[in-house]
Short mmCIF file of C-alpha atoms in Angstrom, two decimals:
data_model
loop_
_atom_site.label_atom_id
_atom_site.label_comp_id
_atom_site.label_asym_id
_atom_site.label_seq_id
_atom_site.Cartn_x
_atom_site.Cartn_y
_atom_site.Cartn_z
CA MET A 1 147.45 79.96 -17.99
CA ARG A 2 143.44 78.58 -18.58
CA LYS A 3 143.05 79.36 -22.77
CA ASN A 4 139.35 80.71 -23.29
CA HIS A 5 138.03 79.51 -26.77
CA ILE A 6 135.47 81.83 -28.70
CA THR A 7 133.02 81.20 -31.35
CA MET A 8 132.42 83.59 -33.44
CA LYS A 9 129.90 84.22 -36.83
CA ILE A 10 130.96 86.34 -39.41
CA GLY A 11 129.52 87.18 -42.78
CA ASN A 12 131.80 88.69 -44.47
CA SER A 13 136.00 87.45 -45.00
CA ARG A 14 136.87 90.94 -45.68
CA LYS A 15 135.67 91.36 -41.25
CA LEU A 16 138.28 87.94 -40.50
CA ILE A 17 141.21 90.54 -41.84
CA PRO A 18 141.48 92.77 -38.41
CA PHE A 19 140.20 90.40 -35.42
CA LEU A 20 143.75 88.08 -37.74
CA LEU A 21 145.80 90.52 -37.73
CA LEU A 22 144.55 91.68 -33.80
CA ILE A 23 145.18 88.85 -32.84
CA ALA A 24 148.47 87.98 -34.00
CA ALA A 25 149.19 91.63 -32.21
CA MET A 26 148.21 89.77 -28.97
CA SER A 27 150.14 87.14 -29.29
CA SER A 28 153.62 88.42 -28.72
CA ILE A 29 151.70 90.57 -25.17
CA GLN A 30 152.11 88.83 -21.78
CA VAL A 31 148.81 88.99 -19.87
CA CYS A 32 149.19 89.41 -15.95
CA TYR A 33 145.59 89.13 -15.07
CA GLY A 34 147.19 88.80 -11.11
CA GLN A 35 147.79 91.61 -8.84
CA GLY A 36 151.09 92.04 -9.70
CA LEU A 37 154.33 92.59 -8.10
CA THR A 38 154.16 95.84 -8.04
CA THR A 39 150.94 95.74 -6.33
CA ILE A 40 151.95 93.23 -4.23
CA VAL A 41 154.71 94.73 -3.19
CA ALA A 42 152.98 99.12 -3.13
CA ALA A 43 150.04 97.51 -0.69
CA THR A 44 152.52 96.02 1.36
CA ASN A 45 154.95 99.06 1.97
CA ASN A 46 151.85 101.61 2.43
CA PHE A 47 150.91 99.47 5.35
CA LEU A 48 154.85 100.11 6.86
CA LYS A 49 154.36 104.02 6.26
CA THR A 50 151.21 103.88 8.01
CA LEU A 51 152.40 102.78 11.47
CA ASN A 52 154.61 104.87 13.46
CA PRO A 53 158.96 103.81 14.83
CA GLU A 54 157.25 101.39 17.64
CA GLU A 55 154.91 100.05 15.94
CA LEU A 56 156.83 99.43 12.37
CA LYS A 57 160.35 98.26 15.60
CA ALA A 58 157.26 95.74 16.41
CA THR A 59 156.56 94.63 12.69
CA GLN A 60 159.42 94.19 10.56
CA PHE A 61 162.42 92.07 10.88
CA SER A 62 165.23 91.21 8.53
CA PHE A 63 164.48 88.37 6.14
CA THR A 64 167.48 86.47 7.82
CA ASP A 65 165.50 85.62 11.22
CA SER A 66 165.19 82.27 11.30
CA LEU A 67 161.13 83.41 13.32
CA ARG A 68 160.29 83.67 9.48
CA ILE A 69 159.56 79.62 9.00
CA LYS A 70 158.42 79.30 12.64
CA TRP A 71 154.84 78.61 12.23
CA SER A 72 152.06 77.58 14.39
CA ASN A 73 148.01 77.17 14.82
CA PHE A 74 147.54 77.21 18.77
CA PRO A 75 146.02 80.02 20.40
CA VAL A 76 148.06 82.87 20.78
CA GLY A 77 148.00 82.77 24.27
CA MET A 78 149.46 79.84 23.48
CA VAL A 79 152.50 79.64 21.72
CA PRO A 80 153.13 84.03 20.60
CA ARG A 81 153.46 85.18 17.39
CA ALA A 82 156.23 87.77 15.92
CA GLY A 83 154.79 90.79 14.70
CA ILE A 84 152.06 93.32 15.93
CA ARG A 85 149.21 92.32 17.07
CA TYR A 86 145.78 93.47 14.83
CA GLY A 87 144.04 94.80 17.69
CA THR A 88 146.56 97.21 18.41
CA LEU A 89 146.31 99.33 15.33
CA GLY A 90 144.72 102.12 13.89
CA ASP A 91 141.70 102.28 11.16
CA GLN A 92 144.06 103.49 8.71
CA SER A 93 146.52 100.67 9.09
CA ARG A 94 144.16 97.79 9.64
CA VAL A 95 141.89 99.74 5.91
CA ALA A 96 146.13 99.45 4.60
CA PHE A 97 146.83 96.31 6.01
CA HIS A 98 143.61 95.00 5.03
CA ASP A 99 144.19 96.33 1.09
CA MET A 100 147.81 93.88 0.97
CA LEU A 101 146.33 91.09 2.02
CA SER A 102 143.92 91.71 -0.80
CA THR A 103 147.23 91.22 -3.19
CA PHE A 104 147.92 87.87 -2.21
CA LEU A 105 144.86 86.63 -1.95
CA SER A 106 141.59 86.07 -3.98
CA SER A 107 138.15 86.99 -3.24
CA GLN A 108 138.23 83.66 -1.35
CA GLY A 109 141.38 82.97 -0.14
CA TYR A 110 140.90 87.03 1.15
CA LEU A 111 137.01 85.89 2.20
CA LYS A 112 138.63 82.38 5.01
CA VAL A 113 140.95 84.26 6.82
CA THR A 114 139.01 87.23 7.51
CA GLY A 115 136.26 83.80 8.56
CA ILE A 116 138.77 82.61 10.04
CA MET A 117 139.50 85.45 12.05
CA GLN A 118 136.06 86.48 12.92
CA LEU A 119 134.86 83.34 13.79
CA ASP A 120 137.86 83.70 17.11
CA ASP A 121 135.51 85.87 18.18
CA ILE A 122 132.36 83.99 18.17
CA LEU A 123 134.25 80.67 19.55
CA ASN A 124 134.61 83.47 23.16
CA ILE A 125 131.07 84.31 22.12
CA LEU A 126 129.44 80.74 21.85
CA SER A 127 132.36 80.22 25.41
CA GLN A 128 130.36 82.44 27.37
CA GLN A 129 126.58 81.28 26.13
CA ALA A 130 127.88 78.41 27.38
CA PHE A 131 129.04 79.13 30.93
CA ASP A 132 125.20 81.17 30.29
CA GLN A 133 123.70 77.53 29.67
CA GLY A 134 125.45 75.55 32.76
CA LYS A 135 127.32 74.34 29.76
CA MET A 136 130.46 75.19 31.09
CA SER A 137 132.37 76.77 35.01
CA ALA A 138 133.34 79.74 36.18
CA GLY A 139 137.42 78.55 35.75
CA GLN A 140 136.41 77.28 32.53
CA LEU A 141 135.40 80.49 30.36
CA LYS A 142 138.55 81.98 32.61
CA ASN A 143 140.32 80.41 31.84
CA ILE A 144 139.87 80.71 27.59
CA LEU A 145 138.96 84.44 28.02
CA GLU A 146 141.94 85.17 29.67
CA LYS A 147 144.23 82.61 28.72
CA LEU A 148 143.36 81.10 25.26
CA GLY A 149 143.38 84.34 23.85
CA TRP A 150 141.04 83.48 20.74
CA GLY A 151 139.62 87.15 19.11
CA TYR A 152 139.95 89.13 15.75
CA ASP A 153 141.76 91.46 17.10
CA ASN A 154 144.56 88.62 18.21
CA TYR A 155 146.02 87.70 15.08
CA PHE A 156 150.15 88.46 13.73
CA ILE A 157 151.24 90.59 11.16
CA SER A 158 155.12 90.58 10.05
CA ILE A 159 156.61 91.55 7.48
CA TRP A 160 160.85 90.66 6.82
CA GLY A 161 162.36 92.14 5.14
CA THR A 162 161.76 94.80 2.58
CA PRO A 163 159.01 94.83 -0.10
CA ASN A 164 160.96 94.98 -3.26
CA GLU A 165 160.75 93.92 -7.07
CA LYS A 166 164.40 92.30 -6.73
CA GLU A 167 165.57 90.78 -3.41
CA PRO A 168 163.97 88.41 -1.03
CA TRP A 169 161.49 89.34 1.51
CA GLY A 170 158.69 88.48 3.36
CA PHE A 171 155.03 88.71 4.90
CA SER A 172 153.39 86.23 7.74
CA LEU A 173 150.07 86.24 9.49
CA GLY A 174 149.38 84.14 12.25
CA GLY A 175 147.49 83.51 15.48
CA HIS A 176 144.41 80.71 15.70
CA HIS A 177 143.64 77.97 13.29
CA MET A 178 146.31 80.43 11.09
CA ALA A 179 149.26 80.66 9.58
CA LEU A 180 149.33 82.44 6.12
CA SER A 181 153.01 82.93 4.88
CA LEU A 182 155.12 84.70 1.98
CA THR A 183 158.06 84.72 0.05
CA MET A 184 158.85 86.79 -2.56
CA ARG A 185 162.16 87.59 -4.88
CA GLY A 186 161.59 89.13 -7.30
CA LYS A 187 158.28 87.66 -9.81
CA ASP A 188 159.42 84.28 -7.99
CA ILE A 189 156.07 84.09 -4.71
CA SER A 190 155.93 81.27 -2.75
CA PHE A 191 152.46 80.95 -0.18
CA THR A 192 153.35 77.99 1.42
CA PRO A 193 153.04 76.24 4.12
CA MET A 194 149.47 77.91 4.28
CA PHE A 195 147.93 76.28 7.69
CA VAL A 196 143.65 76.87 7.37
CA GLY A 197 141.69 75.53 10.65
CA THR A 198 137.90 76.25 12.30
CA ASP A 199 135.71 75.12 15.05
CA PRO A 200 133.79 74.69 14.85
CA ALA A 201 133.95 73.81 11.54
CA GLN A 202 129.54 74.57 10.98
CA ILE A 203 127.97 77.20 13.90
CA GLN A 204 125.62 74.86 15.57
CA THR A 205 123.31 77.75 17.26
CA ALA A 206 122.63 81.70 17.97
CA LYS A 207 123.03 84.02 15.48
CA TYR A 208 125.63 82.58 13.18
CA ALA A 209 123.90 79.17 13.10
CA GLY A 210 124.65 77.59 10.19
CA TRP A 211 127.52 79.35 8.39
CA ARG A 212 131.09 77.86 7.77
CA VAL A 213 134.11 79.51 6.94
CA LEU A 214 135.85 76.50 5.23
CA SER A 215 132.55 74.28 3.26
CA LYS A 216 134.34 73.56 0.05
CA GLU A 217 137.16 72.08 1.95
CA GLU A 218 135.11 68.97 2.82
CA ASP A 219 132.30 68.98 0.32
CA TYR A 220 134.88 68.21 -2.71
CA GLY A 221 136.08 65.64 -0.22
CA PHE A 222 132.96 63.90 0.69
CA LEU A 223 132.11 63.64 -3.11
CA LEU A 224 134.58 63.19 -4.41
CA LEU A 225 135.30 59.78 -2.12
CA GLY A 226 131.09 59.40 -3.46
CA PHE A 227 132.56 59.32 -6.94
CA LEU A 228 135.17 56.38 -5.81
CA SER A 229 133.23 52.65 -6.70
CA LYS A 230 133.46 50.14 -4.72
CA ALA A 231 136.93 48.69 -5.89
CA GLN A 232 138.49 51.86 -5.35
CA LYS A 233 137.34 52.99 -2.70
CA ALA A 234 139.38 49.42 -1.77
CA LYS A 235 142.21 51.34 -2.03
CA ALA A 236 140.92 54.61 -1.40
CA ILE A 237 140.43 54.03 2.43
CA LEU A 238 142.06 52.82 5.04
CA THR A 239 141.62 51.09 7.43
CA GLN A 240 144.73 52.90 10.40
CA ALA A 241 142.91 55.25 13.07
CA THR A 242 141.79 59.12 12.36
CA PRO A 243 144.62 61.01 13.07
CA LYS A 244 143.98 63.65 15.92
CA ASP A 245 145.34 66.32 13.46
CA ILE A 246 147.16 67.25 10.37
CA ILE A 247 150.23 64.80 10.49
CA THR A 248 152.81 66.98 9.52
CA ASN A 249 151.28 69.78 11.81
CA PRO A 250 154.19 72.47 13.01
CA GLU A 251 154.80 70.75 16.89
CA SER A 252 155.94 67.70 14.84
CA SER A 253 158.80 66.74 13.34
CA GLN A 254 156.99 63.91 10.64
CA ARG A 255 157.11 64.28 7.83
CA ILE A 256 154.83 62.27 4.91
CA THR A 257 157.77 60.29 2.44
CA THR A 258 155.33 57.28 1.49
CA TYR A 259 152.64 57.66 -1.05
CA SER A 260 148.95 56.34 0.29
CA GLY A 261 145.87 55.01 -0.45
CA ILE A 262 144.67 54.80 -4.81
CA ALA A 263 146.28 56.49 -7.98
CA ALA A 264 144.93 59.97 -10.28
CA LYS A 265 145.66 57.92 -12.67
CA GLU A 266 142.97 55.32 -11.49
CA PHE A 267 139.97 57.84 -11.50
CA ASN A 268 137.86 58.28 -14.38
CA ALA A 269 137.04 61.40 -16.43
CA ASP A 270 134.13 62.10 -14.03
CA GLN A 271 136.31 61.01 -11.23
CA LEU A 272 139.12 63.31 -11.71
CA GLU A 273 137.66 66.15 -12.46
CA VAL A 274 135.92 66.39 -8.77
CA PHE A 275 139.77 65.36 -8.04
CA LYS A 276 140.96 68.87 -9.57
CA ILE A 277 138.77 71.17 -8.31
CA LEU A 278 139.28 69.81 -4.48
CA ILE A 279 142.68 70.37 -5.54
CA GLN A 280 141.83 73.79 -7.18
CA GLU A 281 140.35 75.16 -4.08
CA TYR A 282 143.81 74.55 -2.04
CA LEU A 283 145.58 76.78 -4.59
CA HIS A 284 142.46 79.21 -5.46
CA ASN A 285 143.14 80.89 -2.40
CA PHE A 286 145.16 82.35 -3.69
CA GLU A 287 145.77 85.79 -6.38
CA HIS A 288 144.73 84.68 -9.83
CA ASP A 289 149.12 84.47 -11.48
CA VAL A 290 150.11 82.31 -8.10
CA ALA A 291 146.91 79.92 -8.02
CA HIS A 292 147.24 79.24 -11.74
CA GLY A 293 150.76 78.86 -11.71
CA LEU A 294 151.20 75.79 -8.78
CA TYR A 295 148.25 74.48 -11.25
CA ASP A 296 150.60 74.07 -13.97
CA LYS A 297 152.98 72.89 -11.91
CA ILE A 298 150.86 70.30 -11.24
CA VAL A 299 149.90 69.90 -14.44
CA LYS A 300 152.76 69.46 -15.85
CA THR A 301 153.94 67.00 -13.13
CA GLY A 302 150.75 64.82 -14.16
CA PHE A 303 147.87 63.48 -11.79
CA ASP A 304 149.08 60.12 -12.98
CA LYS A 305 151.62 60.18 -9.83
CA VAL A 306 149.41 62.03 -6.72
CA TYR A 307 147.69 59.55 -4.60
CA PHE A 308 144.35 60.75 -2.49
CA ALA A 309 143.98 58.51 0.91
CA TRP A 310 141.03 58.24 2.99
CA ILE A 311 140.50 57.66 6.80
CA GLY A 312 137.49 58.42 8.89
CA GLY A 313 133.39 58.84 8.09
CA GLU A 314 132.39 58.22 4.73
CA GLN A 315 128.75 61.32 5.52
CA ARG A 316 129.36 64.68 7.80
CA HIS A 317 130.25 65.55 10.93
CA THR A 318 132.21 61.83 11.51
CA PRO A 319 135.59 62.01 11.96
CA HIS A 320 137.24 62.06 8.67
CA TYR A 321 140.80 62.69 7.46
CA TYR A 322 142.29 62.91 3.47
CA ILE A 323 145.67 63.74 1.77
CA ILE A 324 146.13 64.45 -1.31
CA ASN A 325 149.43 63.96 -1.96
CA GLY A 326 151.60 64.29 -5.12
CA PRO A 327 155.54 64.58 -6.35
CA ASP A 328 155.83 68.45 -5.47
CA PHE A 329 152.70 69.52 -3.50
CA LEU A 330 150.74 67.90 -0.92
CA ILE A 331 147.40 68.92 1.49
CA GLU A 332 146.30 67.37 3.93
CA TYR A 333 142.56 68.10 6.30
CA ASP A 334 141.52 66.52 9.39
CA ASN A 335 137.71 66.63 11.35
CA VAL A 336 138.41 65.94 14.14
CA GLY A 337 138.68 67.78 16.76
CA PHE A 338 138.12 67.55 20.86
CA GLN A 339 134.92 66.50 21.16
CA ASN A 340 135.55 63.40 18.46
CA ASP A 341 132.90 64.57 16.05
CA GLY A 342 133.94 65.81 13.28
CA ASN A 343 133.25 69.70 13.39
CA HIS A 344 136.66 70.89 14.12
CA ILE A 345 139.05 71.20 10.38
CA HIS A 346 142.40 71.68 10.42
CA ALA A 347 143.84 71.59 6.65
CA ILE A 348 146.73 72.95 5.30
CA LEU A 349 149.48 73.28 1.62
CA ARG A 350 151.98 72.43 1.19
CA GLN A 351 155.17 72.98 -1.40
CA LYS A 352 156.77 69.73 -0.92
CA ASP A 353 160.38 72.03 -2.61
CA ASN A 354 158.95 75.26 -1.72
CA ASP A 355 157.51 76.25 1.54
CA PHE A 356 158.97 79.40 3.17
CA GLY A 357 160.30 80.11 -0.84
CA SER A 358 163.40 77.85 -0.09
CA ASP A 359 163.88 76.69 -3.90
CA ILE A 360 163.03 80.32 -5.61
CA LEU A 361 165.91 81.42 -2.86
CA LYS A 362 168.56 77.98 -2.97
CA ASP A 363 168.25 79.67 -6.54
CA HIS A 364 168.67 83.34 -4.81
CA TYR A 365 171.96 82.33 -3.32
CA LEU A 366 173.25 80.49 -6.20
CA ASN A 367 172.87 83.02 -8.94
CA SER A 368 172.39 86.35 -6.80
CA ASP A 369 176.01 88.04 -7.41
CA HIS A 370 176.28 89.86 -3.61
CA HIS A 371 176.70 85.97 -3.11
CA LYS A 372 179.10 84.82 -5.16
CA LYS A 373 181.50 87.09 -4.33
#
């Protein structure tokens, strides 16, 4: 948890005594600035209460169901998702869903997630616009509108197990360019893997021209690259072809086991600060306590052991990729796209030891009384 440094001027030393007593009293109190376990569980159960029996059956699954650890970034027309489709929900359930989502995520993360959902609606509008301008055939438009399943309504919500404050349970939100996973056991929470994507990364035409849902993931990457010296760039920039997608995508069993690029221990103070800001852009999508817990873990392990590598162009609107690889976490960012124009982002945050709560569950199965029997 970050410490706040307060500078005070006190003219009379007697005024200092009550202040010091207050500080002493506060030192024994553990302050929680996040939403808190109770709030998250209550918001999830409140969402479930808005569903009728048929909707509940489509939403809630056993925590041990193998589908819990399945994810994809493809459109739902290509890869179906488990859960209830957002577009089928009534207004009361939609309100409860957004209340639930905003307890899991920070305002930054919430706006990114809902922005990605809205961008899927905009993709349909842009496709219709391309057809009207003669840039797309009727067959292509039909395929997009009928087969791919783009749209805000086509995101699927799943609850795994029963939300409670002791036993494991989970939540998933999946759809095009979105894979959000929560695994919770008591106060222990995993929010990874978290995949986000945008196409286009920046809208170029019509009403929403200029909008970038994932702006800082790109901007801070270029900022860090620009801070590096020529010698540092020679280490950080790899000469291989720019990947067409993140390497640890759901369709591949490939895992990144080697460290490439430049180690953060070679950064000066300014470079390290930008590097930290870039990492925090991913962590701060989560609610306060989770975000700072993840960051504190990285600090404890040591930034000296974290590597940064870059592939591709050194300016926007060119295909580029970067990876941040530490002992216990991984960030991948890819901006290439089918048109190879650097305007289609895929990004992911993973915990090497705790995706889908694997570390949380390992401890649970080893130490829970009902699993020892």
